[in-house]
Amino acid sequence: MSIHAADRFRAANAFWIGLGKIGLTPAAVLGQARVPVTVYDGKKNLVTTAQFFALWRAVGELSSDAAAGLKIATQIDVGNRPPSTMAAYYARDYRDALMRLARFKQLCTPEELQIKISKDECSIEPVWQHAQEERRPF
């Protein structure tokens, strides 16, 4: 079942806090991304899919650390993480955590996590409903 969400969603506070953890400021990233500074208001932080992708590209351009994105994700205090992460923490097992995360993403962002589980492996592919960019392999 696919839910179609509007192309405007809340960029989690964890992203903005994480920028400071890797030595970047919201102003610098917004400027590099050419996204209006009004996007970051400290509360709702509403962005479009294109703006969200531009913000992440800007992080890559401004940071010399290839692991900048991973550091943003791993250095955030639990209390600042989005509710989707909390839902996963209370799961019965890894599969349940993935399903909870996928469901939350689908309800709150124009993103769908396609999860394929086989006997020996699990693959997770994010699919953005409003993405206009060509996909790049990981």
PDB file of C-alpha atoms in Angstrom:
ATOM      1  CA  MET A   1       0.000   0.000   0.000  1.00  0.00           C
ATOM      2  CA  SER A   2       1.397   3.364  -0.981  1.00  0.00           C
ATOM      3  CA  ILE A   3       0.398   6.619   0.684  1.00  0.00           C
ATOM      4  CA  HIS A   4       0.940   9.784  -1.316  1.00  0.00           C
ATOM      5  CA  ALA A   5       2.250  12.561   0.899  1.00  0.00           C
ATOM      6  CA  ALA A   6       2.539  16.206  -0.079  1.00  0.00           C
ATOM      7  CA  ASP A   7       5.946  17.417  -1.184  1.00  0.00           C
ATOM      8  CA  ARG A   8       6.563  19.395   1.996  1.00  0.00           C
ATOM      9  CA  PHE A   9       7.707  17.798   5.210  1.00  0.00           C
ATOM     10  CA  ARG A  10       9.546  18.580   8.410  1.00  0.00           C
ATOM     11  CA  ALA A  11      13.328  18.286   8.308  1.00  0.00           C
ATOM     12  CA  ALA A  12      14.051  16.758  11.708  1.00  0.00           C
ATOM     13  CA  ASN A  13      15.741  18.893  14.344  1.00  0.00           C
ATOM     14  CA  ALA A  14      18.310  16.098  14.559  1.00  0.00           C
ATOM     15  CA  PHE A  15      19.588  17.141  11.115  1.00  0.00           C
ATOM     16  CA  TRP A  16      20.097  20.762  12.174  1.00  0.00           C
ATOM     17  CA  ILE A  17      21.665  19.784  15.511  1.00  0.00           C
ATOM     18  CA  GLY A  18      23.879  17.275  13.705  1.00  0.00           C
ATOM     19  CA  LEU A  19      25.301  20.007  11.501  1.00  0.00           C
ATOM     20  CA  GLY A  20      26.912  21.547  14.576  1.00  0.00           C
ATOM     21  CA  LYS A  21      28.362  18.157  15.529  1.00  0.00           C
ATOM     22  CA  ILE A  22      30.339  18.105  12.269  1.00  0.00           C
ATOM     23  CA  GLY A  23      31.331  21.774  12.379  1.00  0.00           C
ATOM     24  CA  LEU A  24      28.716  23.234  10.024  1.00  0.00           C
ATOM     25  CA  THR A  25      26.017  25.813  10.659  1.00  0.00           C
ATOM     26  CA  PRO A  26      22.476  25.837   9.309  1.00  0.00           C
ATOM     27  CA  ALA A  27      23.193  29.213   7.669  1.00  0.00           C
ATOM     28  CA  ALA A  28      26.232  27.863   5.806  1.00  0.00           C
ATOM     29  CA  VAL A  29      24.384  24.762   4.584  1.00  0.00           C
ATOM     30  CA  LEU A  30      21.288  26.739   3.569  1.00  0.00           C
ATOM     31  CA  GLY A  31      23.468  29.223   1.676  1.00  0.00           C
ATOM     32  CA  GLN A  32      25.441  26.509  -0.119  1.00  0.00           C
ATOM     33  CA  ALA A  33      22.196  24.700  -0.989  1.00  0.00           C
ATOM     34  CA  ARG A  34      20.580  27.939  -2.183  1.00  0.00           C
ATOM     35  CA  VAL A  35      17.605  27.211   0.030  1.00  0.00           C
ATOM     36  CA  PRO A  36      15.832  30.185   1.665  1.00  0.00           C
ATOM     37  CA  VAL A  37      16.925  30.792   5.253  1.00  0.00           C
ATOM     38  CA  THR A  38      13.250  30.915   6.224  1.00  0.00           C
ATOM     39  CA  VAL A  39      13.185  27.111   5.844  1.00  0.00           C
ATOM     40  CA  TYR A  40      15.061  26.812   9.135  1.00  0.00           C
ATOM     41  CA  ASP A  41      12.880  28.359  11.807  1.00  0.00           C
ATOM     42  CA  GLY A  42      13.902  26.069  14.685  1.00  0.00           C
ATOM     43  CA  LYS A  43      10.427  24.561  14.932  1.00  0.00           C
ATOM     44  CA  LYS A  44       8.734  23.257  11.799  1.00  0.00           C
ATOM     45  CA  ASN A  45      11.652  23.451   9.349  1.00  0.00           C
ATOM     46  CA  LEU A  46       9.448  22.595   6.365  1.00  0.00           C
ATOM     47  CA  VAL A  47      11.269  21.581   3.182  1.00  0.00           C
ATOM     48  CA  THR A  48      10.430  20.105  -0.192  1.00  0.00           C
ATOM     49  CA  THR A  49      12.106  16.957  -1.450  1.00  0.00           C
ATOM     50  CA  ALA A  50      14.287  19.036  -3.799  1.00  0.00           C
ATOM     51  CA  GLN A  51      15.338  21.318  -0.931  1.00  0.00           C
ATOM     52  CA  PHE A  52      16.094  18.339   1.301  1.00  0.00           C
ATOM     53  CA  PHE A  53      18.323  16.789  -1.374  1.00  0.00           C
ATOM     54  CA  ALA A  54      20.027  20.170  -1.892  1.00  0.00           C
ATOM     55  CA  LEU A  55      20.734  20.421   1.844  1.00  0.00           C
ATOM     56  CA  TRP A  56      22.398  17.009   1.878  1.00  0.00           C
ATOM     57  CA  ARG A  57      24.422  17.852  -1.242  1.00  0.00           C
ATOM     58  CA  ALA A  58      25.557  21.045   0.503  1.00  0.00           C
ATOM     59  CA  VAL A  59      26.689  19.036   3.542  1.00  0.00           C
ATOM     60  CA  GLY A  60      28.813  16.916   1.206  1.00  0.00           C
ATOM     61  CA  GLU A  61      30.256  19.979  -0.510  1.00  0.00           C
ATOM     62  CA  LEU A  62      31.045  21.862   2.709  1.00  0.00           C
ATOM     63  CA  SER A  63      32.455  18.991   4.732  1.00  0.00           C
ATOM     64  CA  SER A  64      35.762  17.388   3.889  1.00  0.00           C
ATOM     65  CA  ASP A  65      34.727  14.310   5.888  1.00  0.00           C
ATOM     66  CA  ALA A  66      33.292  11.548   3.693  1.00  0.00           C
ATOM     67  CA  ALA A  67      31.470  10.182   6.760  1.00  0.00           C
ATOM     68  CA  ALA A  68      29.725  13.484   7.568  1.00  0.00           C
ATOM     69  CA  GLY A  69      26.242  12.050   7.015  1.00  0.00           C
ATOM     70  CA  LEU A  70      26.952   9.051   9.226  1.00  0.00           C
ATOM     71  CA  LYS A  71      28.305  11.331  11.940  1.00  0.00           C
ATOM     72  CA  ILE A  72      25.169  13.455  11.834  1.00  0.00           C
ATOM     73  CA  ALA A  73      23.075  10.327  12.279  1.00  0.00           C
ATOM     74  CA  THR A  74      25.147   8.729  15.022  1.00  0.00           C
ATOM     75  CA  GLN A  75      26.182  11.680  17.193  1.00  0.00           C
ATOM     76  CA  ILE A  76      22.713  12.936  18.037  1.00  0.00           C
ATOM     77  CA  ASP A  77      21.364  12.461  21.556  1.00  0.00           C
ATOM     78  CA  VAL A  78      18.399  10.112  21.750  1.00  0.00           C
ATOM     79  CA  GLY A  79      16.118  12.940  22.947  1.00  0.00           C
ATOM     80  CA  ASN A  80      16.722  14.885  19.730  1.00  0.00           C
ATOM     81  CA  ARG A  81      16.034  12.041  17.339  1.00  0.00           C
ATOM     82  CA  PRO A  82      12.832  11.955  15.298  1.00  0.00           C
ATOM     83  CA  PRO A  83       9.889   9.911  16.668  1.00  0.00           C
ATOM     84  CA  SER A  84      10.438   7.295  13.957  1.00  0.00           C
ATOM     85  CA  THR A  85      13.674   6.324  15.674  1.00  0.00           C
ATOM     86  CA  MET A  86      11.917   5.991  19.015  1.00  0.00           C
ATOM     87  CA  ALA A  87       9.314   3.700  17.452  1.00  0.00           C
ATOM     88  CA  ALA A  88      12.115   1.449  16.242  1.00  0.00           C
ATOM     89  CA  TYR A  89      13.713   1.336  19.717  1.00  0.00           C
ATOM     90  CA  TYR A  90      10.580  -0.319  21.116  1.00  0.00           C
ATOM     91  CA  ALA A  91      10.352  -2.993  18.451  1.00  0.00           C
ATOM     92  CA  ARG A  92      10.342  -6.718  19.229  1.00  0.00           C
ATOM     93  CA  ASP A  93      13.211  -7.427  16.851  1.00  0.00           C
ATOM     94  CA  TYR A  94      15.154  -5.995  13.908  1.00  0.00           C
ATOM     95  CA  ARG A  95      12.429  -6.839  11.376  1.00  0.00           C
ATOM     96  CA  ASP A  96       9.776  -5.157  13.507  1.00  0.00           C
ATOM     97  CA  ALA A  97      12.031  -2.089  13.913  1.00  0.00           C
ATOM     98  CA  LEU A  98      12.424  -1.786  10.148  1.00  0.00           C
ATOM     99  CA  MET A  99       8.689  -2.134   9.577  1.00  0.00           C
ATOM    100  CA  ARG A 100       7.896   0.504  12.214  1.00  0.00           C
ATOM    101  CA  LEU A 101      10.426   2.884  10.697  1.00  0.00           C
ATOM    102  CA  ALA A 102       9.065   2.286   7.195  1.00  0.00           C
ATOM    103  CA  ARG A 103       5.483   2.897   8.321  1.00  0.00           C
ATOM    104  CA  PHE A 104       6.394   6.113  10.125  1.00  0.00           C
ATOM    105  CA  LYS A 105       8.369   7.421   7.127  1.00  0.00           C
ATOM    106  CA  GLN A 106       5.438   6.731   4.838  1.00  0.00           C
ATOM    107  CA  LEU A 107       3.054   8.646   7.088  1.00  0.00           C
ATOM    108  CA  CYS A 108       5.257  11.688   7.689  1.00  0.00           C
ATOM    109  CA  THR A 109       7.410  12.197   4.590  1.00  0.00           C
ATOM    110  CA  PRO A 110       7.044  11.662   0.859  1.00  0.00           C
ATOM    111  CA  GLU A 111       9.457   8.744   1.274  1.00  0.00           C
ATOM    112  CA  GLU A 112       8.875   5.021   1.166  1.00  0.00           C
ATOM    113  CA  LEU A 113      11.338   2.469   2.491  1.00  0.00           C
ATOM    114  CA  GLN A 114      11.215  -0.623   0.313  1.00  0.00           C
ATOM    115  CA  ILE A 115      12.419  -3.480   2.478  1.00  0.00           C
ATOM    116  CA  LYS A 116      13.325  -6.841   0.997  1.00  0.00           C
ATOM    117  CA  ILE A 117      14.135  -9.609   3.430  1.00  0.00           C
ATOM    118  CA  SER A 118      15.451 -12.990   2.386  1.00  0.00           C
ATOM    119  CA  LYS A 119      16.976 -15.814   4.366  1.00  0.00           C
ATOM    120  CA  ASP A 120      20.504 -14.379   4.405  1.00  0.00           C
ATOM    121  CA  GLU A 121      20.140 -10.645   3.809  1.00  0.00           C
ATOM    122  CA  CYS A 122      18.010  -7.563   4.088  1.00  0.00           C
ATOM    123  CA  SER A 123      18.043  -4.649   1.664  1.00  0.00           C
ATOM    124  CA  ILE A 124      16.486  -1.259   2.314  1.00  0.00           C
ATOM    125  CA  GLU A 125      15.868   1.131  -0.552  1.00  0.00           C
ATOM    126  CA  PRO A 126      14.487   4.623   0.074  1.00  0.00           C
ATOM    127  CA  VAL A 127      12.138   5.837  -2.647  1.00  0.00           C
ATOM    128  CA  TRP A 128      11.208   9.524  -2.686  1.00  0.00           C
ATOM    129  CA  GLN A 129       7.823  10.155  -4.338  1.00  0.00           C
ATOM    130  CA  HIS A 130       8.646  13.651  -5.564  1.00  0.00           C
ATOM    131  CA  ALA A 131      12.320  13.146  -6.448  1.00  0.00           C
ATOM    132  CA  GLN A 132      13.277  14.632  -9.795  1.00  0.00           C
ATOM    133  CA  GLU A 133      16.917  13.598  -9.649  1.00  0.00           C
ATOM    134  CA  GLU A 134      18.555  10.577 -11.160  1.00  0.00           C
ATOM    135  CA  ARG A 135      19.236   7.936  -8.542  1.00  0.00           C
ATOM    136  CA  ARG A 136      22.828   7.244  -7.664  1.00  0.00           C
ATOM    137  CA  PRO A 137      23.870   3.777  -6.488  1.00  0.00           C
ATOM    138  CA  PHE A 138      25.436   3.484  -3.035  1.00  0.00           C
TER     139      PHE A 138
END
